[in-house]
Short mmCIF file of C-alpha atoms in Angstrom, two decimals:
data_model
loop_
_atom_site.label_atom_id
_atom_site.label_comp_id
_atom_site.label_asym_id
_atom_site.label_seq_id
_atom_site.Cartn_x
_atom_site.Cartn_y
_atom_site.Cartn_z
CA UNK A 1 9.91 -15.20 9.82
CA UNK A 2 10.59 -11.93 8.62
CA UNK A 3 11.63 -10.38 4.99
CA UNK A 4 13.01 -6.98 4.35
CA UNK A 5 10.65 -5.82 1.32
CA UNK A 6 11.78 -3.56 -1.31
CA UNK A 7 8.73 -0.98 -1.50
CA UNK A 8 9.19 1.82 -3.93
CA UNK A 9 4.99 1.72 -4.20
CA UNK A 10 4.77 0.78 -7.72
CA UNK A 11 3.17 -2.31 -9.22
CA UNK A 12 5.47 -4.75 -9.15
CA UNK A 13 6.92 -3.89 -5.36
CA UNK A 14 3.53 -3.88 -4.16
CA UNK A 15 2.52 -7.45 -5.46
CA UNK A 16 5.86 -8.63 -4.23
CA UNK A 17 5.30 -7.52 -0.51
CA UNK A 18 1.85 -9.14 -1.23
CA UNK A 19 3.62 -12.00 -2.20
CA UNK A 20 5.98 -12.40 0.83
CA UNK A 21 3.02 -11.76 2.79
CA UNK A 22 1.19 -14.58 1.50
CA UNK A 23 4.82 -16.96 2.02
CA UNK A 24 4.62 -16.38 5.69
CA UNK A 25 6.48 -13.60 6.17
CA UNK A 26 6.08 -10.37 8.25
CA UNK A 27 6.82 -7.12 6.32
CA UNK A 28 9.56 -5.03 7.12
CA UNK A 29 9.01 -2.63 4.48
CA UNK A 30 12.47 -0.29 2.82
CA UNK A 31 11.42 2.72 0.86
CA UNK A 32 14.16 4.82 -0.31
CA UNK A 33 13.69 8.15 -1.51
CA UNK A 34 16.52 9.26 -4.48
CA UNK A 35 15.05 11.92 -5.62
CA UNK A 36 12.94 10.39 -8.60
CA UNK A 37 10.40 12.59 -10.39
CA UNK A 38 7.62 11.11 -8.46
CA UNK A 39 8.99 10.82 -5.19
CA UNK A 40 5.87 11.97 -3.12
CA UNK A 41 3.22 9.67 -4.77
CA UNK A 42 5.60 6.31 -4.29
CA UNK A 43 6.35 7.62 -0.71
CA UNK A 44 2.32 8.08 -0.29
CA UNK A 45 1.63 4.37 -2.19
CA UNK A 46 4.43 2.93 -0.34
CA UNK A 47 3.10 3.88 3.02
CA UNK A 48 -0.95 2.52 2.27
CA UNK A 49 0.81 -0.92 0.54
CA UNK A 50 2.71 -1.04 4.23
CA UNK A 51 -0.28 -0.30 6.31
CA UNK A 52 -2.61 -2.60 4.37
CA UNK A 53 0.11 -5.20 4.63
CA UNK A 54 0.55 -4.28 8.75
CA UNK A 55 4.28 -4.16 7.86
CA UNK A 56 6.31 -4.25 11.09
CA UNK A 57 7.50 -0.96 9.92
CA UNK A 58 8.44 0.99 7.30
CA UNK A 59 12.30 2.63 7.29
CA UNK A 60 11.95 5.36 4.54
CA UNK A 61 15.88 6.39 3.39
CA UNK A 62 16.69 8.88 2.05
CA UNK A 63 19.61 8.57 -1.17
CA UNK A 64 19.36 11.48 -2.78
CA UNK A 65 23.05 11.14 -3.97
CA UNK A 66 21.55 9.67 -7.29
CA UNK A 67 20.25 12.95 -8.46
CA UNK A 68 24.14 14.44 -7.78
CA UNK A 69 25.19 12.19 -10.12
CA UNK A 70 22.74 12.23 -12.79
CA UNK A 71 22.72 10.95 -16.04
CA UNK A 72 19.21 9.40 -15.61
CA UNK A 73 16.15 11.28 -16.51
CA UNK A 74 14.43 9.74 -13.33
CA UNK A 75 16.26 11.62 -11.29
CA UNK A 76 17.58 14.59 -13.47
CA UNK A 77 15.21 17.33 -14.89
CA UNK A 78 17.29 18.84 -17.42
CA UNK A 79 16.47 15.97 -19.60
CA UNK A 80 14.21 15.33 -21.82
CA UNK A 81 12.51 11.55 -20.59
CA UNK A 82 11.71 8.99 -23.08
CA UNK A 83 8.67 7.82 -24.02
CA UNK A 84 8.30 3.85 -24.57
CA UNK A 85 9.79 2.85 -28.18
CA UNK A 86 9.38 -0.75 -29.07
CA UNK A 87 12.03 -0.33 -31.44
CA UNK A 88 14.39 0.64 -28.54
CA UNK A 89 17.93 -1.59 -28.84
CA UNK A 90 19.99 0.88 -26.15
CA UNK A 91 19.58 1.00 -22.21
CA UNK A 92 16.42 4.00 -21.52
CA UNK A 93 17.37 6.84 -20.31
CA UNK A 94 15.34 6.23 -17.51
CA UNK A 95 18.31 3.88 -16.01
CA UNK A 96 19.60 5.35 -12.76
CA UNK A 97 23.60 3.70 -12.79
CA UNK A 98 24.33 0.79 -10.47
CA UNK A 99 20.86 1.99 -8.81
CA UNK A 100 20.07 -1.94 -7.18
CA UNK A 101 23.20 -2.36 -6.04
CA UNK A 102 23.01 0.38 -3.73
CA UNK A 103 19.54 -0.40 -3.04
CA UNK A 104 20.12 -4.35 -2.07
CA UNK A 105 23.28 -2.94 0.27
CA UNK A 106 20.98 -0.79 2.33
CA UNK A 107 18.19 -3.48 2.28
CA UNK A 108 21.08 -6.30 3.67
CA UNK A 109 21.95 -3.93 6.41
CA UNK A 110 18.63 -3.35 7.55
CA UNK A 111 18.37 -7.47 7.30
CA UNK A 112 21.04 -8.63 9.33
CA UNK A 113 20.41 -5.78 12.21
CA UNK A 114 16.52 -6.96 12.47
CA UNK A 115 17.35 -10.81 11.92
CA UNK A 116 14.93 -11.16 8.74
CA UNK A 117 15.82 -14.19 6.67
CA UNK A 118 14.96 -12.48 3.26
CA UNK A 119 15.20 -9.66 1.37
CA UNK A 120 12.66 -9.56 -1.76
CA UNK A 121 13.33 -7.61 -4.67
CA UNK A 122 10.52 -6.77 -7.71
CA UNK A 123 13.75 -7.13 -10.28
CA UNK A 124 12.16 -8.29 -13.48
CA UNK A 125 14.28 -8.93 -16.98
CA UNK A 126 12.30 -10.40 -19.89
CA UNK A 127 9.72 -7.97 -21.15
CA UNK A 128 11.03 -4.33 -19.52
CA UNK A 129 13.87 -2.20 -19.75
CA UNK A 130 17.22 -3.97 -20.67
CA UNK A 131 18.46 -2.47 -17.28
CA UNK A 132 21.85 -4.42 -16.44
CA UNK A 133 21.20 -4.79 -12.84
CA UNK A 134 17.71 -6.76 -13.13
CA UNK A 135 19.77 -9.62 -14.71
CA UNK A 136 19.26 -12.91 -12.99
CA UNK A 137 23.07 -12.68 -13.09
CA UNK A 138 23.77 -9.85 -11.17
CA UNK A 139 21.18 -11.10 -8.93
CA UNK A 140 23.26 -14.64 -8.74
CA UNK A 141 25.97 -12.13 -7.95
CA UNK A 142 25.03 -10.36 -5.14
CA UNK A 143 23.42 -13.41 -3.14
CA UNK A 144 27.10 -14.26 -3.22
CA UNK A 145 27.89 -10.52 -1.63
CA UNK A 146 25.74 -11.10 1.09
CA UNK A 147 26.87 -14.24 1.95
CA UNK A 148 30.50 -13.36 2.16
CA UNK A 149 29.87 -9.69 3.36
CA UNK A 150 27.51 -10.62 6.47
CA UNK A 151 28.46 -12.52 9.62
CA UNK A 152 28.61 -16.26 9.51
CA UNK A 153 25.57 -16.95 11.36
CA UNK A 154 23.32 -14.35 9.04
CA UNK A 155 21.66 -16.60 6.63
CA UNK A 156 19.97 -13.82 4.15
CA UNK A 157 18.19 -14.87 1.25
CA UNK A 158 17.89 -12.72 -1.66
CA UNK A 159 14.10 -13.19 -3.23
CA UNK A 160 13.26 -12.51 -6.99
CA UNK A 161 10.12 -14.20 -7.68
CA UNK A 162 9.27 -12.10 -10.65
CA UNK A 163 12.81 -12.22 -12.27
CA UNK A 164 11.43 -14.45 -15.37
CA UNK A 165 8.25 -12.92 -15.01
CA UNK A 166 6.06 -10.51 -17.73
CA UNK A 167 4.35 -7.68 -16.03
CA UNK A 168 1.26 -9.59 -17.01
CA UNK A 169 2.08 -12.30 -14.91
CA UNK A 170 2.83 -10.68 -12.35
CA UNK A 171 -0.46 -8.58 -12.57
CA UNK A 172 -2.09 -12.37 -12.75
CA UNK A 173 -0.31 -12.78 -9.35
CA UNK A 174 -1.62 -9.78 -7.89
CA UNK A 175 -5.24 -10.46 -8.37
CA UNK A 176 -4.84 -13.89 -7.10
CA UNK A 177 -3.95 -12.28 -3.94
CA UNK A 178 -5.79 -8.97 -3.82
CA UNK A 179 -3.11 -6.36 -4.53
CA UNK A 180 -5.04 -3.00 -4.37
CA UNK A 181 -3.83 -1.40 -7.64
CA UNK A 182 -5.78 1.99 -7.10
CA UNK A 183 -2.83 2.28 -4.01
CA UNK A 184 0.34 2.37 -6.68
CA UNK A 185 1.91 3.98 -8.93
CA UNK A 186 4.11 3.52 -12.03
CA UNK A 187 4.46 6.65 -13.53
CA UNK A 188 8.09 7.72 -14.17
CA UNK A 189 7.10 11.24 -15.40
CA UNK A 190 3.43 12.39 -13.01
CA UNK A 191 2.02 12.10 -9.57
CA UNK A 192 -1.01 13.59 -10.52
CA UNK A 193 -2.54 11.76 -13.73
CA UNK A 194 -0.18 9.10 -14.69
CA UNK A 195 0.89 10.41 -18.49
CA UNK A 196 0.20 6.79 -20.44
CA UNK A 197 3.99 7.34 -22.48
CA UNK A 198 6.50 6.17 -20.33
CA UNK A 199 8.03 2.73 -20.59
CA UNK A 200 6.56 2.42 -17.05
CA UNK A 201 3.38 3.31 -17.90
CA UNK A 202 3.48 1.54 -21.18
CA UNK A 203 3.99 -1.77 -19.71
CA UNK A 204 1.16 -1.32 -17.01
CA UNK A 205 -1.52 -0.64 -19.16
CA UNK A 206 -0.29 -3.11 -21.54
CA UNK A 207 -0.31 -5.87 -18.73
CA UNK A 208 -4.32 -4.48 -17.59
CA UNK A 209 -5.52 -4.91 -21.30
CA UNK A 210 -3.58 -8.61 -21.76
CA UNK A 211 -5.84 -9.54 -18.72
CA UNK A 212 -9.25 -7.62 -19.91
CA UNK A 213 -9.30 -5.44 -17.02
CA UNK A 214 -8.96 -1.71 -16.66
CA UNK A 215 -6.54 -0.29 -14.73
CA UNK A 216 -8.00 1.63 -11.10
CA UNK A 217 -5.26 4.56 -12.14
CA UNK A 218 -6.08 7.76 -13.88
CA UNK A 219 -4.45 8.92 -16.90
CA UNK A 220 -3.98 11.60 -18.85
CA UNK A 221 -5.79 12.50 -22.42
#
């Protein structure tokens, strides 16, 4: 069996491909590049996650179109990126428009032309970032797109085990099966010391104390 894996090199990803691993499946691992702040460090964790993993391969893409657009502070440097509020009621600004759409399109072509039976995404929705297209709904959604946009004899299933998930339990499902955490990153904002603000960060370090365990990543301050 074989599942296209979703590897951006960031927590969640990385215990996903784990994950998949573990469920019999050999790794075909889908990075894509769209221009994100930290773009070389997720490349870089992507690529030791795939190698630890012995991923079949590893297509790195390149959609760079995202930072054209803007609008997100991912991807756009003129603006100013939020740090985590808990108070937050509106999308972050960290939301990159319609981003896992485009994302689960590229990862369902690389599917049906290599004949993997999955694609696994690290889409979570109860304790992150209100982001519309991490909704088990959309997700419902676009298992119907792939169904009606593939061939008749593709059978592509579209994996979210961590949809209902905290970040805690997924971090509980990482140790379980040995996910080296000192090989990803979560930092929206550094690649050099992860800066401990970011609703990405916020949420790791959060998930490492719920456990009693520290987190393998350096930090600033």
């Amino acid at each position: 069996m074989k599942a296209v894996c979703l590897l951006s090199g960031g927590m969640d990803s990385s215990t996903l491909a784990y994950l998949a691993k573990s469920e019999g499946y050999d790794i075909c691992a889908l990075h894509l590049n769209y221009g994100q702040r930290t773009e070389g460090k997720e490349l870089a964790c992507a690529k030791k996650i795939a190698s630890l993993l012995d991923a079949q391969e590893l297509i790195e893409v390149d959609v760079g179109y995202f930072s054209q657009f803007g609008t997100s502070s991912l991807t756009d440097r003129e603006m100013a990126m939020e740090a985590f509020d808990p108070d937050r009621t509106l999308v972050p600004n960290t939301y990159v428009p319609f981003r896992n759409a485009n994302l689960l399109s590229i990862a369902t072509s690389f599917a049906e032309a290599n004949g993997a039976e999955a694609i696994y995404i690290g889409v979570q929705s109860l304790d992150y970032s209100g982001y519309p297209d991490c909704r088990p709904q959309f997700i419902d959604a676009f298992q119907k797109v792939i169904d009606l946009g593939t061939k008749e004899t593709t059978k592509i299933t579209l994996k979210t085990p961590f949809i209902r998930m905290t970040k805690t339990d997924i971090l509980r499902v990482g140790m379980k099966l040995g996910v080296p955490y000192e090989h990803t990153w979560s930092c929206y904002r550094n690649e050099g010391k992860a800066c401990g603000t970011c609703g990405s960060c916020h949420f790791r370090q959060e998930a490492f104390a719920a456990l009693g365990m520290k987190d393998p990543i350096e930090y600033e301050g």
